[in-house]
JSON list of C-alpha atoms and ligand atoms in Angstrom, two decimals:
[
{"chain": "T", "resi": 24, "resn": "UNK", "atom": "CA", "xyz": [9.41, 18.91, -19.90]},
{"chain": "T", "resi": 25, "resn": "UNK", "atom": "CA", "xyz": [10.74, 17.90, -16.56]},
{"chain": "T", "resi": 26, "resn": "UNK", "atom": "CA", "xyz": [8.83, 16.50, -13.91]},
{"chain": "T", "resi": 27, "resn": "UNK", "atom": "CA", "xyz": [8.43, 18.50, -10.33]},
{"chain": "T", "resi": 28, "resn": "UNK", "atom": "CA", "xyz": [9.61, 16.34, -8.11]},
{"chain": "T", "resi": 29, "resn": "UNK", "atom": "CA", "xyz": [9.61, 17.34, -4.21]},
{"chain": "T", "resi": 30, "resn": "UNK", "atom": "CA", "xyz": [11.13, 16.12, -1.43]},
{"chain": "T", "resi": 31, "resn": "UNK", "atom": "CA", "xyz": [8.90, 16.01, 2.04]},
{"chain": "T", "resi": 32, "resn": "UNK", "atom": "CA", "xyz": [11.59, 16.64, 5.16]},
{"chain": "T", "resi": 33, "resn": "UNK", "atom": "CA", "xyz": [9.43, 14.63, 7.50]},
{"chain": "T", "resi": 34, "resn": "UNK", "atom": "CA", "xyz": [11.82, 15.71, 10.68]},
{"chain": "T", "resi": 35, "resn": "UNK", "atom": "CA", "xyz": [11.09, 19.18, 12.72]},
{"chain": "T", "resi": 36, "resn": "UNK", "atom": "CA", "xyz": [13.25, 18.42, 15.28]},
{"chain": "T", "resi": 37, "resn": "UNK", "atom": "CA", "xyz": [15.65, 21.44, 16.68]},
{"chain": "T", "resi": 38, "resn": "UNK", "atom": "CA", "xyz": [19.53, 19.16, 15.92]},
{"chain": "T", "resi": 39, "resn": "UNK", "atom": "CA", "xyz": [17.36, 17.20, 13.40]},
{"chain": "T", "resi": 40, "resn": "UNK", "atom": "CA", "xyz": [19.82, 15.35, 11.03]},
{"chain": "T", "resi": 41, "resn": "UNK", "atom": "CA", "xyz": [17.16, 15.29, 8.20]},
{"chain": "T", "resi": 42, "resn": "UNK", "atom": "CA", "xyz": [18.31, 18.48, 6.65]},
{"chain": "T", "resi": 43, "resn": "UNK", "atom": "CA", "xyz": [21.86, 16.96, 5.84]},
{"chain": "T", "resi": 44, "resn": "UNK", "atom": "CA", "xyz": [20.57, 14.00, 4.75]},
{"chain": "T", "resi": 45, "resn": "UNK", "atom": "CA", "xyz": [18.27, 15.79, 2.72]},
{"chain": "T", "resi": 46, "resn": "UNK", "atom": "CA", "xyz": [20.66, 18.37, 1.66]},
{"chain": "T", "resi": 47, "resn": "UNK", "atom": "CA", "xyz": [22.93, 15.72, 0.30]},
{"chain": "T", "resi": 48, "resn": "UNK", "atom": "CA", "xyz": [19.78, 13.81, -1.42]},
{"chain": "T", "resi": 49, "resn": "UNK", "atom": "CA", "xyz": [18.83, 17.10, -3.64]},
{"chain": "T", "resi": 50, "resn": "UNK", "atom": "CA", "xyz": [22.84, 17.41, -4.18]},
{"chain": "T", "resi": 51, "resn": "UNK", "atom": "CA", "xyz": [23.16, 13.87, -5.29]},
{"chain": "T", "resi": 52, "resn": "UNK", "atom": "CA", "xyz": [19.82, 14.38, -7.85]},
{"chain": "T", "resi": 53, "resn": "UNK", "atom": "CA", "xyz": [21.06, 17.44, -9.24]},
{"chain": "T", "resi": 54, "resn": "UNK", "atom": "CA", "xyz": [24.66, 16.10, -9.86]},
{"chain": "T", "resi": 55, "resn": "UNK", "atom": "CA", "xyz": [22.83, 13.15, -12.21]},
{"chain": "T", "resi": 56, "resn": "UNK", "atom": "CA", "xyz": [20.72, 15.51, -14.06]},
{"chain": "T", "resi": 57, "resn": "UNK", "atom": "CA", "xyz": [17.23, 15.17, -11.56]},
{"chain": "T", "resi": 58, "resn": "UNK", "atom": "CA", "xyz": [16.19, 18.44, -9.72]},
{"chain": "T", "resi": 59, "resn": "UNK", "atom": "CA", "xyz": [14.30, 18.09, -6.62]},
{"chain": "T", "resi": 60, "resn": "UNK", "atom": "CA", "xyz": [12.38, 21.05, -4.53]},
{"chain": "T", "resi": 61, "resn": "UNK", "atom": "CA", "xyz": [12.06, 20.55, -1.05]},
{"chain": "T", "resi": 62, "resn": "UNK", "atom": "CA", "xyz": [9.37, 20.64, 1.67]},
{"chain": "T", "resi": 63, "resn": "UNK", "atom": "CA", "xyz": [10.44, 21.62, 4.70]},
{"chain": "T", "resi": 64, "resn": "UNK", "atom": "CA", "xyz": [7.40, 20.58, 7.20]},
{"chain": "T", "resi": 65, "resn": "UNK", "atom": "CA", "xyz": [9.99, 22.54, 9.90]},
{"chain": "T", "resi": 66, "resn": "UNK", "atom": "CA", "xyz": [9.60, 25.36, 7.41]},
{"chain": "T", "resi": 67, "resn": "UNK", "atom": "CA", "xyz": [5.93, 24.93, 6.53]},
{"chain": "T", "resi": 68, "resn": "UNK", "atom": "CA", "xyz": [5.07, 24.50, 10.39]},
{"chain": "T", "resi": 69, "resn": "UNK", "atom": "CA", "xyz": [1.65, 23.12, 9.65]},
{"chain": "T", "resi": 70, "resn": "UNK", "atom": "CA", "xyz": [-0.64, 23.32, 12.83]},
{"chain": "T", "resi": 71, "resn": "UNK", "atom": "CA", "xyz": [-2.42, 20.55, 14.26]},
{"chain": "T", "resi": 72, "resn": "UNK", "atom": "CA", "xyz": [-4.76, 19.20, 12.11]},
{"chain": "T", "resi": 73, "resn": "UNK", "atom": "CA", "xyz": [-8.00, 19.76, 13.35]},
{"chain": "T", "resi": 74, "resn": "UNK", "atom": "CA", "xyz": [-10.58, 20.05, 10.79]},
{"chain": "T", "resi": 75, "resn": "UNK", "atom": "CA", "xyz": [-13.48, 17.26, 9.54]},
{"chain": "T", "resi": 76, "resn": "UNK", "atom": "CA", "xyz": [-12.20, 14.38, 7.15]},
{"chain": "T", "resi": 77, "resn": "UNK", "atom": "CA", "xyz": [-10.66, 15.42, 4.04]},
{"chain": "T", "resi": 78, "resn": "UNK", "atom": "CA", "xyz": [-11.76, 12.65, 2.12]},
{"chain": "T", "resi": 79, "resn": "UNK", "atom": "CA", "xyz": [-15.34, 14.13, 2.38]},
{"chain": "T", "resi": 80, "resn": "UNK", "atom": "CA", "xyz": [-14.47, 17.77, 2.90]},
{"chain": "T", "resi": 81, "resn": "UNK", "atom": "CA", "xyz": [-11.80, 20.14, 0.82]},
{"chain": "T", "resi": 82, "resn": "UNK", "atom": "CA", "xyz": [-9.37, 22.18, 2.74]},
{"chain": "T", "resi": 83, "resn": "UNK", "atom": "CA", "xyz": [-10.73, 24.81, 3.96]},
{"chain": "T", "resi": 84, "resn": "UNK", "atom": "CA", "xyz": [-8.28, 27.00, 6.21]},
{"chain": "T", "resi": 85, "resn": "UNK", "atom": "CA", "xyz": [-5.55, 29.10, 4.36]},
{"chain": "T", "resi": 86, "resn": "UNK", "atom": "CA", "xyz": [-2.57, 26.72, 5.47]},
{"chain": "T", "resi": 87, "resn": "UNK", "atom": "CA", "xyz": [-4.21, 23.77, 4.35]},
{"chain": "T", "resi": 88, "resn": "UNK", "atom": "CA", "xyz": [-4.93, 25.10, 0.86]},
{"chain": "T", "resi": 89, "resn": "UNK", "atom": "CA", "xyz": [-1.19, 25.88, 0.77]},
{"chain": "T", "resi": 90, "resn": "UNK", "atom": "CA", "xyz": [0.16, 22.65, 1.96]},
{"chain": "T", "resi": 91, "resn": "UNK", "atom": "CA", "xyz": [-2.78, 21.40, -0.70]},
{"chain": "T", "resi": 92, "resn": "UNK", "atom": "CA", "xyz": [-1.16, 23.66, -3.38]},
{"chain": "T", "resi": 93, "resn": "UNK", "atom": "CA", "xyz": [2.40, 22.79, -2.57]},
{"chain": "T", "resi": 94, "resn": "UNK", "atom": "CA", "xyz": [1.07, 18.77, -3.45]},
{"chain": "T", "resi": 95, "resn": "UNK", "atom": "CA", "xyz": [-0.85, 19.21, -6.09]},
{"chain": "T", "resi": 96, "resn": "UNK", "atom": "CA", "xyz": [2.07, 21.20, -7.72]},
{"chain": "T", "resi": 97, "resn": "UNK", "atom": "CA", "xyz": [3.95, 18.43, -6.98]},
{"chain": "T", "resi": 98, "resn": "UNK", "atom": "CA", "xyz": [3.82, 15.37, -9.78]},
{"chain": "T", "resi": 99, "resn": "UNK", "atom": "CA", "xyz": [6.18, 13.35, -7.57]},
{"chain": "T", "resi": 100, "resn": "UNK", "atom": "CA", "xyz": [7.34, 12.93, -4.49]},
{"chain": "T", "resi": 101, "resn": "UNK", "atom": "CA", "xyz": [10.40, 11.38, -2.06]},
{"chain": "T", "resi": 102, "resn": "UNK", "atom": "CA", "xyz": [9.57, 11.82, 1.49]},
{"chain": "T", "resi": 103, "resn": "UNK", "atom": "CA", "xyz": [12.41, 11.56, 3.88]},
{"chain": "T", "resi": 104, "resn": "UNK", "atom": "CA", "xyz": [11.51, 10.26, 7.01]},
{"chain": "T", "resi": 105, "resn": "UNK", "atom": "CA", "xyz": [13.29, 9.56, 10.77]},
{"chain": "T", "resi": 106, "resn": "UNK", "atom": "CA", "xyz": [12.06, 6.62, 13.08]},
{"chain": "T", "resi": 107, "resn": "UNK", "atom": "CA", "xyz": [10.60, 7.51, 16.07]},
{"chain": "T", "resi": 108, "resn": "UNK", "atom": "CA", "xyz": [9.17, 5.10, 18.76]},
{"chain": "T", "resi": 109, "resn": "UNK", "atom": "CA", "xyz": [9.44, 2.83, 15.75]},
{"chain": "T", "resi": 110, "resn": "UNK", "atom": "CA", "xyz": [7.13, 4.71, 13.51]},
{"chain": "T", "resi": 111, "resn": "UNK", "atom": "CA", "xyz": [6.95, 8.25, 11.73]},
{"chain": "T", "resi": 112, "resn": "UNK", "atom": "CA", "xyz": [7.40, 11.34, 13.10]},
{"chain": "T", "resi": 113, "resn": "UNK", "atom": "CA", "xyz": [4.23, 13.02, 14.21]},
{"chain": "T", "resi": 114, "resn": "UNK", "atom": "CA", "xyz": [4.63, 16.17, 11.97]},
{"chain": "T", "resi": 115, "resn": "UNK", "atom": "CA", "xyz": [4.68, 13.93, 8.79]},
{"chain": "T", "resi": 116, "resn": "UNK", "atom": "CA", "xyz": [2.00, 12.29, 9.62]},
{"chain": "T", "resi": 117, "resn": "UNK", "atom": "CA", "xyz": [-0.04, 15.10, 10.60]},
{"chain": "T", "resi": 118, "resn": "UNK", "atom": "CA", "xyz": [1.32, 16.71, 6.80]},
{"chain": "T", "resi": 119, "resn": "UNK", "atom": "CA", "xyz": [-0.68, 13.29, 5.50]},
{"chain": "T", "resi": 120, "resn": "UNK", "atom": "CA", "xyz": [-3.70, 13.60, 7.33]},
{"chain": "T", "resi": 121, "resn": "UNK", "atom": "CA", "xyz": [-4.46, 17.31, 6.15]},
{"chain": "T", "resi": 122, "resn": "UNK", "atom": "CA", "xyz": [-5.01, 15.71, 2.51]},
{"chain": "T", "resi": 123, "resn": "UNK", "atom": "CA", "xyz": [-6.67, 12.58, 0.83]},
{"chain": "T", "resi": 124, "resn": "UNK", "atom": "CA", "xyz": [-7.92, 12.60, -3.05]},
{"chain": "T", "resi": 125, "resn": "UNK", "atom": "CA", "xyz": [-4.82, 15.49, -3.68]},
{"chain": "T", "resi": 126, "resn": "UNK", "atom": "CA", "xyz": [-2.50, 11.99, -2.25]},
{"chain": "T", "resi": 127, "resn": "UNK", "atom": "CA", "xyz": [-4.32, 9.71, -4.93]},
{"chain": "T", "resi": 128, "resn": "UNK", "atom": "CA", "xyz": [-2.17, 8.12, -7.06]},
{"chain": "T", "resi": 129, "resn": "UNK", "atom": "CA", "xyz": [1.17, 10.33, -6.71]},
{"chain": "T", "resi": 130, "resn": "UNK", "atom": "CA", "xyz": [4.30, 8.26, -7.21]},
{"chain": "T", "resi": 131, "resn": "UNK", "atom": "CA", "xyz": [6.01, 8.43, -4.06]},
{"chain": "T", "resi": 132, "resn": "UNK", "atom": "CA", "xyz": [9.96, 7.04, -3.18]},
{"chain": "T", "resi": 133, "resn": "UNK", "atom": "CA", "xyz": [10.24, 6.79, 0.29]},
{"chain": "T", "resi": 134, "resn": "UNK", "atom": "CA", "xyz": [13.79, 7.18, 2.52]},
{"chain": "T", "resi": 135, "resn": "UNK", "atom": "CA", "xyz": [14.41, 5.99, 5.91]},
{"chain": "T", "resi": 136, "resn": "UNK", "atom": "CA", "xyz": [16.99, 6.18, 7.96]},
{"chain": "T", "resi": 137, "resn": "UNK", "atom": "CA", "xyz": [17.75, 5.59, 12.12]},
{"chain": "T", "resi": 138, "resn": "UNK", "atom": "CA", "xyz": [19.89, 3.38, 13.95]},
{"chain": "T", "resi": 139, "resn": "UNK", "atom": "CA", "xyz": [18.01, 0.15, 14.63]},
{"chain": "T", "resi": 140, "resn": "UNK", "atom": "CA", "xyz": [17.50, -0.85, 11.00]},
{"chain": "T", "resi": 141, "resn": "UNK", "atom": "CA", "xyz": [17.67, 2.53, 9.12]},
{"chain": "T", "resi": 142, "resn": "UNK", "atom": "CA", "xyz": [14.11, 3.19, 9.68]},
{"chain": "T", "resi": 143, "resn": "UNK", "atom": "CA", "xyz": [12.23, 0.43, 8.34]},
{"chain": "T", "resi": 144, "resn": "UNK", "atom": "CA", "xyz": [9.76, 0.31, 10.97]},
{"chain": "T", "resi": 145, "resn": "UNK", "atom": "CA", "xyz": [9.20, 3.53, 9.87]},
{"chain": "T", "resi": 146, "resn": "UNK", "atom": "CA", "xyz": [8.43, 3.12, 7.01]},
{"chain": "T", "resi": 147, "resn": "UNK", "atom": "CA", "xyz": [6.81, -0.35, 7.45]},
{"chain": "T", "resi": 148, "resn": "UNK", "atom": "CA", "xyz": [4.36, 2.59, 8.96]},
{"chain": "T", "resi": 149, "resn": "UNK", "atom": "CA", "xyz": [4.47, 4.82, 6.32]},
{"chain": "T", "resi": 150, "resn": "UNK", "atom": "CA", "xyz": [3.57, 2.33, 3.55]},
{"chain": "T", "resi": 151, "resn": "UNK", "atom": "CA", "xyz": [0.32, 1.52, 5.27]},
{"chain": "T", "resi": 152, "resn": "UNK", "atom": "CA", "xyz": [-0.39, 5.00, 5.69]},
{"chain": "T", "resi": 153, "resn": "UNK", "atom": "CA", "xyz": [0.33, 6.11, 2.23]},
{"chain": "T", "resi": 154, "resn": "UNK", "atom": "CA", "xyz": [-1.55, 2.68, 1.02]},
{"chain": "T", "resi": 155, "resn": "UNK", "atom": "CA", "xyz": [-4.73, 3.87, 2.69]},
{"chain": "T", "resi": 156, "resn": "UNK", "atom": "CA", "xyz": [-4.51, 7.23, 0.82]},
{"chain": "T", "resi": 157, "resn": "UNK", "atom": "CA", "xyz": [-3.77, 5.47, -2.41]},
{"chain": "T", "resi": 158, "resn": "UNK", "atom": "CA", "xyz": [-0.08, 6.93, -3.40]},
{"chain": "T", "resi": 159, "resn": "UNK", "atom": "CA", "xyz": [1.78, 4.92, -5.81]},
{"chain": "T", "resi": 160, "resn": "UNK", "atom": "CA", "xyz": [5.27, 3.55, -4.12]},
{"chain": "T", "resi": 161, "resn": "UNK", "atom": "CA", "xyz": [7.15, 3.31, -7.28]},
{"chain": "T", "resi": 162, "resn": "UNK", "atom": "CA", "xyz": [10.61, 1.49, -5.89]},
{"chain": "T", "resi": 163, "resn": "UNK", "atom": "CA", "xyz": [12.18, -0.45, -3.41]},
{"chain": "T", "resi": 164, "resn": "UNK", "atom": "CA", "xyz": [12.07, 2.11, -0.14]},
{"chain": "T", "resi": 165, "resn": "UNK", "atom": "CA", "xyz": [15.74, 2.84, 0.97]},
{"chain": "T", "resi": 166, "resn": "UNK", "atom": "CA", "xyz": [16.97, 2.86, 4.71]},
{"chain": "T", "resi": 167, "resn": "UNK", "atom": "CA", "xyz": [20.12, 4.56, 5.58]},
{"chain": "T", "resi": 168, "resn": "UNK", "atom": "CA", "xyz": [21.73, 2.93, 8.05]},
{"chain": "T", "resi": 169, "resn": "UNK", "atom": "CA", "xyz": [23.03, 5.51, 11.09]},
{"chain": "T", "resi": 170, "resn": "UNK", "atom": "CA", "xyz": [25.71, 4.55, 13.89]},
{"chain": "T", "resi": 171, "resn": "UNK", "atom": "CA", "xyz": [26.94, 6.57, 16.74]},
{"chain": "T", "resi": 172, "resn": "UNK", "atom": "CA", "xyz": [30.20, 6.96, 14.51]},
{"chain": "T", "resi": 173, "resn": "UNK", "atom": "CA", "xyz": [28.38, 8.83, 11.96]},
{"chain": "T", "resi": 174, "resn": "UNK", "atom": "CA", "xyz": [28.42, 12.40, 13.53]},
{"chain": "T", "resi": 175, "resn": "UNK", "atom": "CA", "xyz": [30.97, 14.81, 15.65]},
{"chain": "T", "resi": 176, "resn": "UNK", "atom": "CA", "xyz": [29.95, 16.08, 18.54]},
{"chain": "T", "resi": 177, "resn": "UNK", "atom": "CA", "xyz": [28.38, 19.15, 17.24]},
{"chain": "T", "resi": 178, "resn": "UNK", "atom": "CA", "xyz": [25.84, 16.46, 15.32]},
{"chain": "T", "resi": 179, "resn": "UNK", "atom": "CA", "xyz": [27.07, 16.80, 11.66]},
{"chain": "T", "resi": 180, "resn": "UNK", "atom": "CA", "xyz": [27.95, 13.84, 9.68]},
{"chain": "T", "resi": 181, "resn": "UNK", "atom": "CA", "xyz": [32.15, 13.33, 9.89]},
{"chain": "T", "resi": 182, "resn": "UNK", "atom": "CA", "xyz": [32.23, 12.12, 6.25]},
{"chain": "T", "resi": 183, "resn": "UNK", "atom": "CA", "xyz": [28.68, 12.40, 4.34]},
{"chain": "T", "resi": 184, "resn": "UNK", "atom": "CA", "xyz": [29.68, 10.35, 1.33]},
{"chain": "T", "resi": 185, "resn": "UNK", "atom": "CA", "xyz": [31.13, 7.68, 3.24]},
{"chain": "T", "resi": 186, "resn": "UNK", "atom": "CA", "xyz": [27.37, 7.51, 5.46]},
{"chain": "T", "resi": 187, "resn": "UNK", "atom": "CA", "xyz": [25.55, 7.78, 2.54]},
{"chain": "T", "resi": 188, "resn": "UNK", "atom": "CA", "xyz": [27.34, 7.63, -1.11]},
{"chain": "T", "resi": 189, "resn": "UNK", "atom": "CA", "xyz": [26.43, 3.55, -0.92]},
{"chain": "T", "resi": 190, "resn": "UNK", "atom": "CA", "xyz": [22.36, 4.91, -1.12]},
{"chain": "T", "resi": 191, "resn": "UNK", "atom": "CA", "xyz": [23.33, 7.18, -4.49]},
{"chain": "T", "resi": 192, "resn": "UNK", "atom": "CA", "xyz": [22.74, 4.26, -7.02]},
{"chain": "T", "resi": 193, "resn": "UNK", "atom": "CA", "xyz": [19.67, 2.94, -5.93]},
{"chain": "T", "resi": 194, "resn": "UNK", "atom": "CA", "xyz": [18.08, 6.54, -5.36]},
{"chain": "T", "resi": 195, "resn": "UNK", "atom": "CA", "xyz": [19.07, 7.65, -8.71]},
{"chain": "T", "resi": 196, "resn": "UNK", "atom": "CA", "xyz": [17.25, 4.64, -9.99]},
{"chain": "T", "resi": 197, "resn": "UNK", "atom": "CA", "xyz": [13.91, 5.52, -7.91]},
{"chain": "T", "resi": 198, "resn": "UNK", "atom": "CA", "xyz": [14.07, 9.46, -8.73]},
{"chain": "T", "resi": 199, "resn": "UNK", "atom": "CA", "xyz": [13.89, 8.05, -12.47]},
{"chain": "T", "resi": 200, "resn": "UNK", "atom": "CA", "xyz": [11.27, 5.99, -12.05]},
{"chain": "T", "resi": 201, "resn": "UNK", "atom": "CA", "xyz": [8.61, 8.36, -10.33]},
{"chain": "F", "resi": 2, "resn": "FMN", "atom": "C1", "xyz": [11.49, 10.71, 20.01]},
{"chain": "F", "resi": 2, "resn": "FMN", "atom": "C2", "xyz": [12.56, 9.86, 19.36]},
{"chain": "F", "resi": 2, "resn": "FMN", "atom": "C3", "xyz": [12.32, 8.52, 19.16]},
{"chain": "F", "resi": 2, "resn": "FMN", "atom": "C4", "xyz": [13.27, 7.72, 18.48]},
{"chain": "F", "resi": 2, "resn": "FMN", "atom": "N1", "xyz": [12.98, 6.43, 18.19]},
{"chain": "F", "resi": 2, "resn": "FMN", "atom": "C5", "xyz": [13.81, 5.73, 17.37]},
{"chain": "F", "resi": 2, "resn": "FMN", "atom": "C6", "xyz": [13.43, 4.45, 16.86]},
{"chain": "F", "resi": 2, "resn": "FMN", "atom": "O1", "xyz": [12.37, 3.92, 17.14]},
{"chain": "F", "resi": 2, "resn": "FMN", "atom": "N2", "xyz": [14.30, 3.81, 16.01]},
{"chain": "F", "resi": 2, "resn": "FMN", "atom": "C7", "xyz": [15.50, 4.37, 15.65]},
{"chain": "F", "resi": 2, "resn": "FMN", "atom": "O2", "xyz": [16.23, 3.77, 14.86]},
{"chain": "F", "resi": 2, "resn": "FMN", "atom": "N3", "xyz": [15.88, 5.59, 16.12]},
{"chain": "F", "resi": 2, "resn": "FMN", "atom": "C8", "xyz": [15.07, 6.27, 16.96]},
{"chain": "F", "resi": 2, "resn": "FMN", "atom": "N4", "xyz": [15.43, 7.51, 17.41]},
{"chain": "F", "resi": 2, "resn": "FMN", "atom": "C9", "xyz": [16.76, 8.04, 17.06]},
{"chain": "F", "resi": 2, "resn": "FMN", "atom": "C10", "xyz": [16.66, 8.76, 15.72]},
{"chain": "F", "resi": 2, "resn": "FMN", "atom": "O3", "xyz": [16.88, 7.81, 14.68]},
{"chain": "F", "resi": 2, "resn": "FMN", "atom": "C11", "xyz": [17.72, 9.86, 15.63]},
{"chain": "F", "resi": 2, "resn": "FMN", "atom": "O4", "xyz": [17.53, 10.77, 16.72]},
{"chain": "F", "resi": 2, "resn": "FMN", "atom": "C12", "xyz": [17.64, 10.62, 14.33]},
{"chain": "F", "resi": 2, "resn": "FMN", "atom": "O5", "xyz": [18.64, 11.60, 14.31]},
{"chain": "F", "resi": 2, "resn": "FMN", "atom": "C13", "xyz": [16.26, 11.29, 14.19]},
{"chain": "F", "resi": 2, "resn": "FMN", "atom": "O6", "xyz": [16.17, 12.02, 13.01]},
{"chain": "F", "resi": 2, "resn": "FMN", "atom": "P1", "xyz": [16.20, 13.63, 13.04]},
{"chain": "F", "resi": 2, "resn": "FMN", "atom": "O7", "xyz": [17.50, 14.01, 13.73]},
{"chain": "F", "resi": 2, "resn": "FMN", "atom": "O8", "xyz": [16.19, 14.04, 11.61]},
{"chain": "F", "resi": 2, "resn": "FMN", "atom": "O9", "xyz": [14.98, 14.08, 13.80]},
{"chain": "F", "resi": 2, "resn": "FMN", "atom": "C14", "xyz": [14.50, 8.30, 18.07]},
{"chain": "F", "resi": 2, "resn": "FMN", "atom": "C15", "xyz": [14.73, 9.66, 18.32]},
{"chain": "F", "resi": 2, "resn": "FMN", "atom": "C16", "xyz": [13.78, 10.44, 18.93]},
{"chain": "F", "resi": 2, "resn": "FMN", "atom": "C17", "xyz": [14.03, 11.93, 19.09]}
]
């Protein structure tokens, strides 16, 4: 049986470039044999999280016990994320905080990108996030490296493969081993 494996859009930005990125991520996995769902936080439009701890208490209101569904369905996970202000943006991290236990040991491949140093400080965030709710980071995390070249005018990337078909190898290798 294959494993559900979804991918976490962690932009919700209107002219967000995560969709393409993303977009091409589930196109590159499917053209090796690896389907990937996707979670579209823009799509999912979570509200503010407001209720007590979820370590100690279980979800309670309806969207949390579907955003709990949609991760507990979910045996893996890659979650894309932008930099902003050098860490993550706030929607994915507000996605995290609605959880805890349901985060517990999920292996978890985790893609960057931005323009300073394709997100790591992003994800140097991340990591300590997802450490304190216990996922399991099963590779290397990839940053994608962005440059003012990398998009027309209107925003979309002038030639996707050449941005991104360098990253294809090395997320191939993670999507097998989550
Ligand atoms: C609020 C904000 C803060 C940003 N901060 C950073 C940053 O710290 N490092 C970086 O490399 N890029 C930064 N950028 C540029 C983003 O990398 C770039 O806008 C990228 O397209 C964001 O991803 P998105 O379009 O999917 O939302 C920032 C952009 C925004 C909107």
């Amino acid at each position: 049986m294959t494993k559900k494996i979804n991918l976490i859009i962690g932009s919700t930005r209107e002219g967000r470039v995560a969709k393409s990125i993303a977009d091409w991520l589930v196109t590159t996995a499917h053209d090796s044999g690896i389907e990937l769902g996707i979670l579209d936080l823009k799509e999912i439009n979570l509200p503010f999280f407001e209720g007590p701890s979820p370590a100690y208490f279980p979800p309670s209101t309806e969207e949390a016990k579907s955003w709990q569904a949609k991760i507990v369905e979910s045996e893996a996970l890659v979650i894309l994320t932008a930099e902003y202000n050098r860490g993550i943006p706030a929607p994915l991290k507000n996605a995290i905080d609605y959880l805890y236990a349901d985060w517990n040991d999920k292996p978890v491949h985790i893609v960057s990108y931005g323009y300073i140093d394709g997100g790591a400080s992003a994800t140097k965030h991340l990591l300590d996030v997802l450490g304190w709710v216990k996922t399991k980071i099963v590779a290397d995390p990839q940053a994608i490296s962005l440059t003012q070249d990398t998009f027309d005018e209107s925003g979309k990337f002038k030639d996707v493969e050449a941005s991104l078909g360098g990253y294809k190898g090395a997320f191939i290798t993670a999507l097998k081993a989550l």
